[in-house]
PDB file of C-alpha atoms in Angstrom:
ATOM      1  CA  UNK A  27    -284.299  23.728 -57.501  1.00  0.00           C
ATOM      2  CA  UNK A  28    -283.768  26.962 -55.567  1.00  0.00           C
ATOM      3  CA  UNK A  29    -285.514  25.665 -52.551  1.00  0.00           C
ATOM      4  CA  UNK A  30    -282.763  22.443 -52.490  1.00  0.00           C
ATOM      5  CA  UNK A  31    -279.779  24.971 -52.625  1.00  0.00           C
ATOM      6  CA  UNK A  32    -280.945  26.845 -49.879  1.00  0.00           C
ATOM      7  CA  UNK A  33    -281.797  24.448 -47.873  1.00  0.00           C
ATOM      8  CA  UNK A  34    -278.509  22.937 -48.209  1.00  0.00           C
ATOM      9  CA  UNK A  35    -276.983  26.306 -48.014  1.00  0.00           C
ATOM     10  CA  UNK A  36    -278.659  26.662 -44.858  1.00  0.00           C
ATOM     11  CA  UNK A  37    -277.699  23.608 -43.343  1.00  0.00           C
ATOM     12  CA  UNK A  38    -274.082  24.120 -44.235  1.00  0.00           C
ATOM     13  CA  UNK A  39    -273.888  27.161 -42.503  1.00  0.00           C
ATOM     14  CA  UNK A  40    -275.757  25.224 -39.564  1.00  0.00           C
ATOM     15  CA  UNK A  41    -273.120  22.582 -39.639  1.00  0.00           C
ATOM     16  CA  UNK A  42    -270.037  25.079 -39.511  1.00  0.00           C
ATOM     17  CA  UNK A  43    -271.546  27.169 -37.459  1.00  0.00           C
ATOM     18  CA  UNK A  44    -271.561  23.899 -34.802  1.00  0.00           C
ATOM     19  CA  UNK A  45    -267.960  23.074 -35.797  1.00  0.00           C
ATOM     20  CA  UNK A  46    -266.764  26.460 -35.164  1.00  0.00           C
ATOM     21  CA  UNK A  47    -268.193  27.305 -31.717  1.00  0.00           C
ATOM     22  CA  UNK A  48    -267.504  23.691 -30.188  1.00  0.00           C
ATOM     23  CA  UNK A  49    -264.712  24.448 -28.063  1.00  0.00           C
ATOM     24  CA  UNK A  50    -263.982  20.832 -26.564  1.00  0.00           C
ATOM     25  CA  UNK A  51    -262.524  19.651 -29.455  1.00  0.00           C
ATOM     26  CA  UNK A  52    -259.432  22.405 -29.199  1.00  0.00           C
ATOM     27  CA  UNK A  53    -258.866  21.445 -25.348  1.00  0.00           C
ATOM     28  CA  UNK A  54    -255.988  19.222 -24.425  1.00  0.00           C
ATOM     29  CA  UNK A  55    -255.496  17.745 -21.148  1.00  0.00           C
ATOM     30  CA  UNK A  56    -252.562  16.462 -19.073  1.00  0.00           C
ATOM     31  CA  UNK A  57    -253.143  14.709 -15.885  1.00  0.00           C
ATOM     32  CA  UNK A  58    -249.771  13.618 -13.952  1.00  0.00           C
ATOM     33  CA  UNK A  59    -248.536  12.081 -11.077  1.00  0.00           C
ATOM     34  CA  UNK A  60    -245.109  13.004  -9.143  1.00  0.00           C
ATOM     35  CA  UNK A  61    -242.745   9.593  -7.927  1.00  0.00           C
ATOM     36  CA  UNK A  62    -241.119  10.637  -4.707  1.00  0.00           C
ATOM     37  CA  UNK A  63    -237.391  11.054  -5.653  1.00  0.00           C
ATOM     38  CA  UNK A  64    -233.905  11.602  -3.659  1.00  0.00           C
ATOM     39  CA  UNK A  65    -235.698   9.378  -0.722  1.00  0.00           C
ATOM     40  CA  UNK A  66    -237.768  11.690  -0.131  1.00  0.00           C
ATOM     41  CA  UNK A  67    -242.146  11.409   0.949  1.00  0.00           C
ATOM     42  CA  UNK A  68    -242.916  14.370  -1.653  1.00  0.00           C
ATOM     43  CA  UNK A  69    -245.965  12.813  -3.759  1.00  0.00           C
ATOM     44  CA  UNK A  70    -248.617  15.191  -5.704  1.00  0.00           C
ATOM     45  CA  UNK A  71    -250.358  15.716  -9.300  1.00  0.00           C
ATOM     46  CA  UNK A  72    -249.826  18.325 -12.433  1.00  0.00           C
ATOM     47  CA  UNK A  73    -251.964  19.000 -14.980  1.00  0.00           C
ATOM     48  CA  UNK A  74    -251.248  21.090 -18.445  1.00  0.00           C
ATOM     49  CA  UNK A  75    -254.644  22.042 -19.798  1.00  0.00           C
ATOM     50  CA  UNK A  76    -254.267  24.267 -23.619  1.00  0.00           C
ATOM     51  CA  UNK A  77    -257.035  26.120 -24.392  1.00  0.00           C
ATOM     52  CA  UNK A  78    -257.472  28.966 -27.195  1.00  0.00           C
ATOM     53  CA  UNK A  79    -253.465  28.758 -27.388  1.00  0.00           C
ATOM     54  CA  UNK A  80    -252.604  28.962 -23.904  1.00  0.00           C
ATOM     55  CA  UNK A  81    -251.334  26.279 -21.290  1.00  0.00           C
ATOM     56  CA  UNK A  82    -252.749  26.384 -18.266  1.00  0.00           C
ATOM     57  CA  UNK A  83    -250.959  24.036 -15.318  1.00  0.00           C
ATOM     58  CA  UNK A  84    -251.071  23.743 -11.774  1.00  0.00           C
ATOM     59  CA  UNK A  85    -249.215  21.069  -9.764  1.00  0.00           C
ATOM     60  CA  UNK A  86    -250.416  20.105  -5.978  1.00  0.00           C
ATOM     61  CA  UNK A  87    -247.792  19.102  -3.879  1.00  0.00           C
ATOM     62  CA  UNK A  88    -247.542  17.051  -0.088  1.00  0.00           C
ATOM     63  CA  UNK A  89    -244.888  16.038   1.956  1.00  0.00           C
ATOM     64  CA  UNK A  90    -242.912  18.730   1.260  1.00  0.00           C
ATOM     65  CA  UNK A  91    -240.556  20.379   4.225  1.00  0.00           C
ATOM     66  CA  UNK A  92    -242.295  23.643   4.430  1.00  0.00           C
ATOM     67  CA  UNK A  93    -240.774  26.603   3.173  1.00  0.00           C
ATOM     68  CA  UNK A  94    -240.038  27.774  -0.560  1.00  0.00           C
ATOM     69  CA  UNK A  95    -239.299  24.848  -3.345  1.00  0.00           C
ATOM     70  CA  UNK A  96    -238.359  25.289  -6.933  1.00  0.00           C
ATOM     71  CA  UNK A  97    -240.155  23.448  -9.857  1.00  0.00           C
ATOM     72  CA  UNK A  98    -239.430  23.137 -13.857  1.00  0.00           C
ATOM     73  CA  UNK A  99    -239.694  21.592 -17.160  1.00  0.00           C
ATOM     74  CA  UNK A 100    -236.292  19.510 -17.610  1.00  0.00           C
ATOM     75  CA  UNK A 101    -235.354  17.782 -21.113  1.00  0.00           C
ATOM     76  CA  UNK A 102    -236.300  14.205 -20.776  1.00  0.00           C
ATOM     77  CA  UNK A 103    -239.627  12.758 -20.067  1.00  0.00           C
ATOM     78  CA  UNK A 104    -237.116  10.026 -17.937  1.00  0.00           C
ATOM     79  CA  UNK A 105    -237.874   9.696 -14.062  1.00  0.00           C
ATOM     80  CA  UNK A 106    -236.240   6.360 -13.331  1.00  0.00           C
ATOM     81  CA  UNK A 107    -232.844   6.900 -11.638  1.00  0.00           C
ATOM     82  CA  UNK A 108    -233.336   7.586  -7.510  1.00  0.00           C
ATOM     83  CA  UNK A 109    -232.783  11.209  -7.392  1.00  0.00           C
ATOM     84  CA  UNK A 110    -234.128  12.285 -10.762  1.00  0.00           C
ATOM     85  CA  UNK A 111    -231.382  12.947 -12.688  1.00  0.00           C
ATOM     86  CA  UNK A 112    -232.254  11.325 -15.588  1.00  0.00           C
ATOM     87  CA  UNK A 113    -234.880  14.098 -16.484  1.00  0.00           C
ATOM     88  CA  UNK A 114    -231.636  15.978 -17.327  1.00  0.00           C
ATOM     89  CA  UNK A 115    -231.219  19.888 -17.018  1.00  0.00           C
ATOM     90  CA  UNK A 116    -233.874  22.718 -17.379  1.00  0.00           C
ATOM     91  CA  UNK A 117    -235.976  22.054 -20.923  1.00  0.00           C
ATOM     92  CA  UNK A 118    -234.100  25.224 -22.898  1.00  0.00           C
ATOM     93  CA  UNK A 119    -235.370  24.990 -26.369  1.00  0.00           C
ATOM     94  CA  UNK A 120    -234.040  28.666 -27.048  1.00  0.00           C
ATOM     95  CA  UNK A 121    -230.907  28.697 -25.475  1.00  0.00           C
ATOM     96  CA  UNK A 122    -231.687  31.832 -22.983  1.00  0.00           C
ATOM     97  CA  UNK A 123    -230.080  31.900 -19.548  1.00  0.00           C
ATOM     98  CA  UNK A 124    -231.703  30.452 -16.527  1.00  0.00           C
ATOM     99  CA  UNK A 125    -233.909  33.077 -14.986  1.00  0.00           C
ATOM    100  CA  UNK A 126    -237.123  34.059 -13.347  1.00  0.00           C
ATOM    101  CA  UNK A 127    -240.144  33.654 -15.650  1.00  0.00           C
ATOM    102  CA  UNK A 128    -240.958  36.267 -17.468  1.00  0.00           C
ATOM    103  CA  UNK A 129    -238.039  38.717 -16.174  1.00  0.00           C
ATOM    104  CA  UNK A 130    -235.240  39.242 -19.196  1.00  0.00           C
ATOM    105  CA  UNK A 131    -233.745  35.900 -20.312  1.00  0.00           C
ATOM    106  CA  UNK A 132    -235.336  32.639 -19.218  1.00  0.00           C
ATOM    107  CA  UNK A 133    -235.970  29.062 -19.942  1.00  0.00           C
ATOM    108  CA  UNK A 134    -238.911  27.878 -21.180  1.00  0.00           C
ATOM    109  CA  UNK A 135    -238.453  24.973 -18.379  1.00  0.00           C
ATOM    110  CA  UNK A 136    -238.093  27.784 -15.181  1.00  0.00           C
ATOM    111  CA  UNK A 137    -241.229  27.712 -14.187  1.00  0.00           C
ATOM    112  CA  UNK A 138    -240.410  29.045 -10.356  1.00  0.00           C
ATOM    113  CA  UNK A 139    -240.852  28.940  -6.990  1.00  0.00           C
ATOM    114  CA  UNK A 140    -243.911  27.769  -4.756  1.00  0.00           C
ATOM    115  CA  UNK A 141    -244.113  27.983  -0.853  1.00  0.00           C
ATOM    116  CA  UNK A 142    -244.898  24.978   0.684  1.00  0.00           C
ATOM    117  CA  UNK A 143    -247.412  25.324   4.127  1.00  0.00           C
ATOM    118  CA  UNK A 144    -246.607  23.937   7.873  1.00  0.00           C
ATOM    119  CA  UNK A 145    -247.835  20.670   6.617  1.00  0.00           C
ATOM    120  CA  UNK A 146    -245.613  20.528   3.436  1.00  0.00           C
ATOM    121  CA  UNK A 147    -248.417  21.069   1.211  1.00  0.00           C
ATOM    122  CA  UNK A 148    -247.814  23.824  -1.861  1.00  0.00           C
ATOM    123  CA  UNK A 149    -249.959  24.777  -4.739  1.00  0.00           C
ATOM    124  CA  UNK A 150    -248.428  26.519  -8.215  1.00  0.00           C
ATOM    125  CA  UNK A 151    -250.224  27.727 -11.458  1.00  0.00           C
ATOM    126  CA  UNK A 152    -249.191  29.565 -14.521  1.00  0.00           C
ATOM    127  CA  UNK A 153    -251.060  29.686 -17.839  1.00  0.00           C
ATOM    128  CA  UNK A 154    -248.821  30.573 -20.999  1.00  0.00           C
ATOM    129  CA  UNK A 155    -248.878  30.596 -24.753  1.00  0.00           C
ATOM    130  CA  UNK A 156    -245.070  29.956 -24.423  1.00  0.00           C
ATOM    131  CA  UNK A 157    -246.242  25.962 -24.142  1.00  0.00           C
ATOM    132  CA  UNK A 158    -248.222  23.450 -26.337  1.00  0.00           C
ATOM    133  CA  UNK A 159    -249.476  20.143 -26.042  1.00  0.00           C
ATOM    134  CA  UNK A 160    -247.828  17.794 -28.782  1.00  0.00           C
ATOM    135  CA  UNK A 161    -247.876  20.895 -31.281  1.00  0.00           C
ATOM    136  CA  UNK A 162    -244.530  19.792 -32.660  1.00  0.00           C
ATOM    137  CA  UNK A 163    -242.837  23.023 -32.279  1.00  0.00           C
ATOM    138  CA  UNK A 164    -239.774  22.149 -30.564  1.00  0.00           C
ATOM    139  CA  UNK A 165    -239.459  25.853 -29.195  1.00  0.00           C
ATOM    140  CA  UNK A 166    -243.093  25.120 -27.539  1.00  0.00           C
ATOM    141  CA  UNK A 167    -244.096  21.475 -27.169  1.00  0.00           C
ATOM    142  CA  UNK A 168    -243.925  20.362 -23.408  1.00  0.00           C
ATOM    143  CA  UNK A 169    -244.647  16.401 -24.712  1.00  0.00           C
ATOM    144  CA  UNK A 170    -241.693  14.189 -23.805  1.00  0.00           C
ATOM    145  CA  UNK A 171    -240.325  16.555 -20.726  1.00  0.00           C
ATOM    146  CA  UNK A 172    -239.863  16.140 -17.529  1.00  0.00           C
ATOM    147  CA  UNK A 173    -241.456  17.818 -14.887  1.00  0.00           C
ATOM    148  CA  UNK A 174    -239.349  18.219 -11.030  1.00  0.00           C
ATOM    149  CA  UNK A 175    -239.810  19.712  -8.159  1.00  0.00           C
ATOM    150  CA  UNK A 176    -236.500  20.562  -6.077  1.00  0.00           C
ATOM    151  CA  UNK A 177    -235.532  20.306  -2.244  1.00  0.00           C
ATOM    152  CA  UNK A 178    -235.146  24.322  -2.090  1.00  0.00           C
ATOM    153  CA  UNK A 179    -235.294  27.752  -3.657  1.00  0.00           C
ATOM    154  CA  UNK A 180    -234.659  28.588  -7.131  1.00  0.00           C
ATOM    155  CA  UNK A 181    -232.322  31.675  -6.957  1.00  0.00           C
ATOM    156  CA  UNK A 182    -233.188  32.772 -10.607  1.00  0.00           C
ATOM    157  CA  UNK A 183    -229.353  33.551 -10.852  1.00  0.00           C
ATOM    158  CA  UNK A 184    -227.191  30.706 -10.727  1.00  0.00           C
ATOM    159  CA  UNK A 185    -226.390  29.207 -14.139  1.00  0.00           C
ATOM    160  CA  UNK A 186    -227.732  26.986 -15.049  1.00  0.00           C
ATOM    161  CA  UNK A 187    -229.832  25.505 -12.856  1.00  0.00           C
ATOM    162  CA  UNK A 188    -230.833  28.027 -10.067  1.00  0.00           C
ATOM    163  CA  UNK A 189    -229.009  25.992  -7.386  1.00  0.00           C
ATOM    164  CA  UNK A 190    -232.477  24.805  -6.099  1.00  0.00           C
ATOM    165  CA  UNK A 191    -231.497  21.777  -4.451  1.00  0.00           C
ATOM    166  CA  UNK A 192    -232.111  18.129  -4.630  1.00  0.00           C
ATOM    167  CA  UNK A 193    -234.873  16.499  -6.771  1.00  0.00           C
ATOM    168  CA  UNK A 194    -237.384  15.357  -4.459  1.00  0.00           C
ATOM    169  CA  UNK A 195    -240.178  14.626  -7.019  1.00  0.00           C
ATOM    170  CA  UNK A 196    -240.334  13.969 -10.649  1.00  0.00           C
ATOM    171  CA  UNK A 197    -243.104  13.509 -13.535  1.00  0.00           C
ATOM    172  CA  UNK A 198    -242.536  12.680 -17.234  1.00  0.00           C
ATOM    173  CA  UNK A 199    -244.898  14.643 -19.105  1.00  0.00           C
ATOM    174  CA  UNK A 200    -246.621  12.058 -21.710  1.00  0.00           C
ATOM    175  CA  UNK A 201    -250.070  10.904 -22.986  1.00  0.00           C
TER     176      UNK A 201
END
């Protein structure tokens, strides 16, 4: 009778053991793809990845004039009128003031700024815990946002958008 406890003992501690180190099961993934907005060529791709409690994304970005373009999280996962404004202001869950991420007060939607090359391609990444990937928390959870990138520079001042411009590309960000 001993012998059958421990073995099951054993293979318990076998099982959990597998549960608890399998990491692939606690990844979530986002893949996206930008429409071009505000008659603009701007296309490109985002993806969130969460991983040990932190949200990784990076967006890739053509047919951007070249120079310095603002991107963020608005409220609504919505990118059908013709110059994106139906994604509707920055995505402020906790009522801060627009700012620069991770300077004094800022939304959780101001990501920032990216510099797009001669040929109006631009790369951005930041990785968070300040995001989550259908958590639920509404002070966290990017599911059901919108996701824009703007015509020109966010100024990290101007209330409360940043005065960054035209939408030139939007994403919702959904399943």
């Amino acid at each position: 009778m001993k012998k059958i406890i421990l073995f099951f003992v054993l293979i318990g501690a076998i099982i959990f053991s597998c549960k608890t180190n399998s990491n692939s099961a606690d990844t979530k993934k986002l893949s996206l793809t930008f429409e071009s907005k505000s008659n603009s060529n701007v296309t490109g791709t985002a993806s969130f990845v969460e991983k040990n409690g932190s949200v990784t994304f990076v967006a890739n970005m053509a047919g951007l004039k070249p120079g310095v373009h603002a991107i963020h999280i608005h409220e609504k996962s919505d990118c059908t009128a013709a110059d994106g404004s139906s994604a509707g202001g920055h995505w402020n869950p906790t009522f801060k003031k627009h700012g620069k991420w991770g300077v004094g007060e800022y939304h959780k939607g101001d990501i920032g700024n990216f510099t797009a090359d001669a040929k109006g391609n631009g790369t951005i990444t930041l990785t968070t815990n300040e995001w989550c990937i259908g958590c639920g928390d509404p002070a966290k959870d990017i599911l059901g946002k919108g996701l824009i990138v703007h015509d020109g520079t966010d100024d990290f001042t101007t209330q409360p958008s940043g005065n960054a411009g035209a939408r030139v590309a939007c994403s919702a960000i959904i399943k």
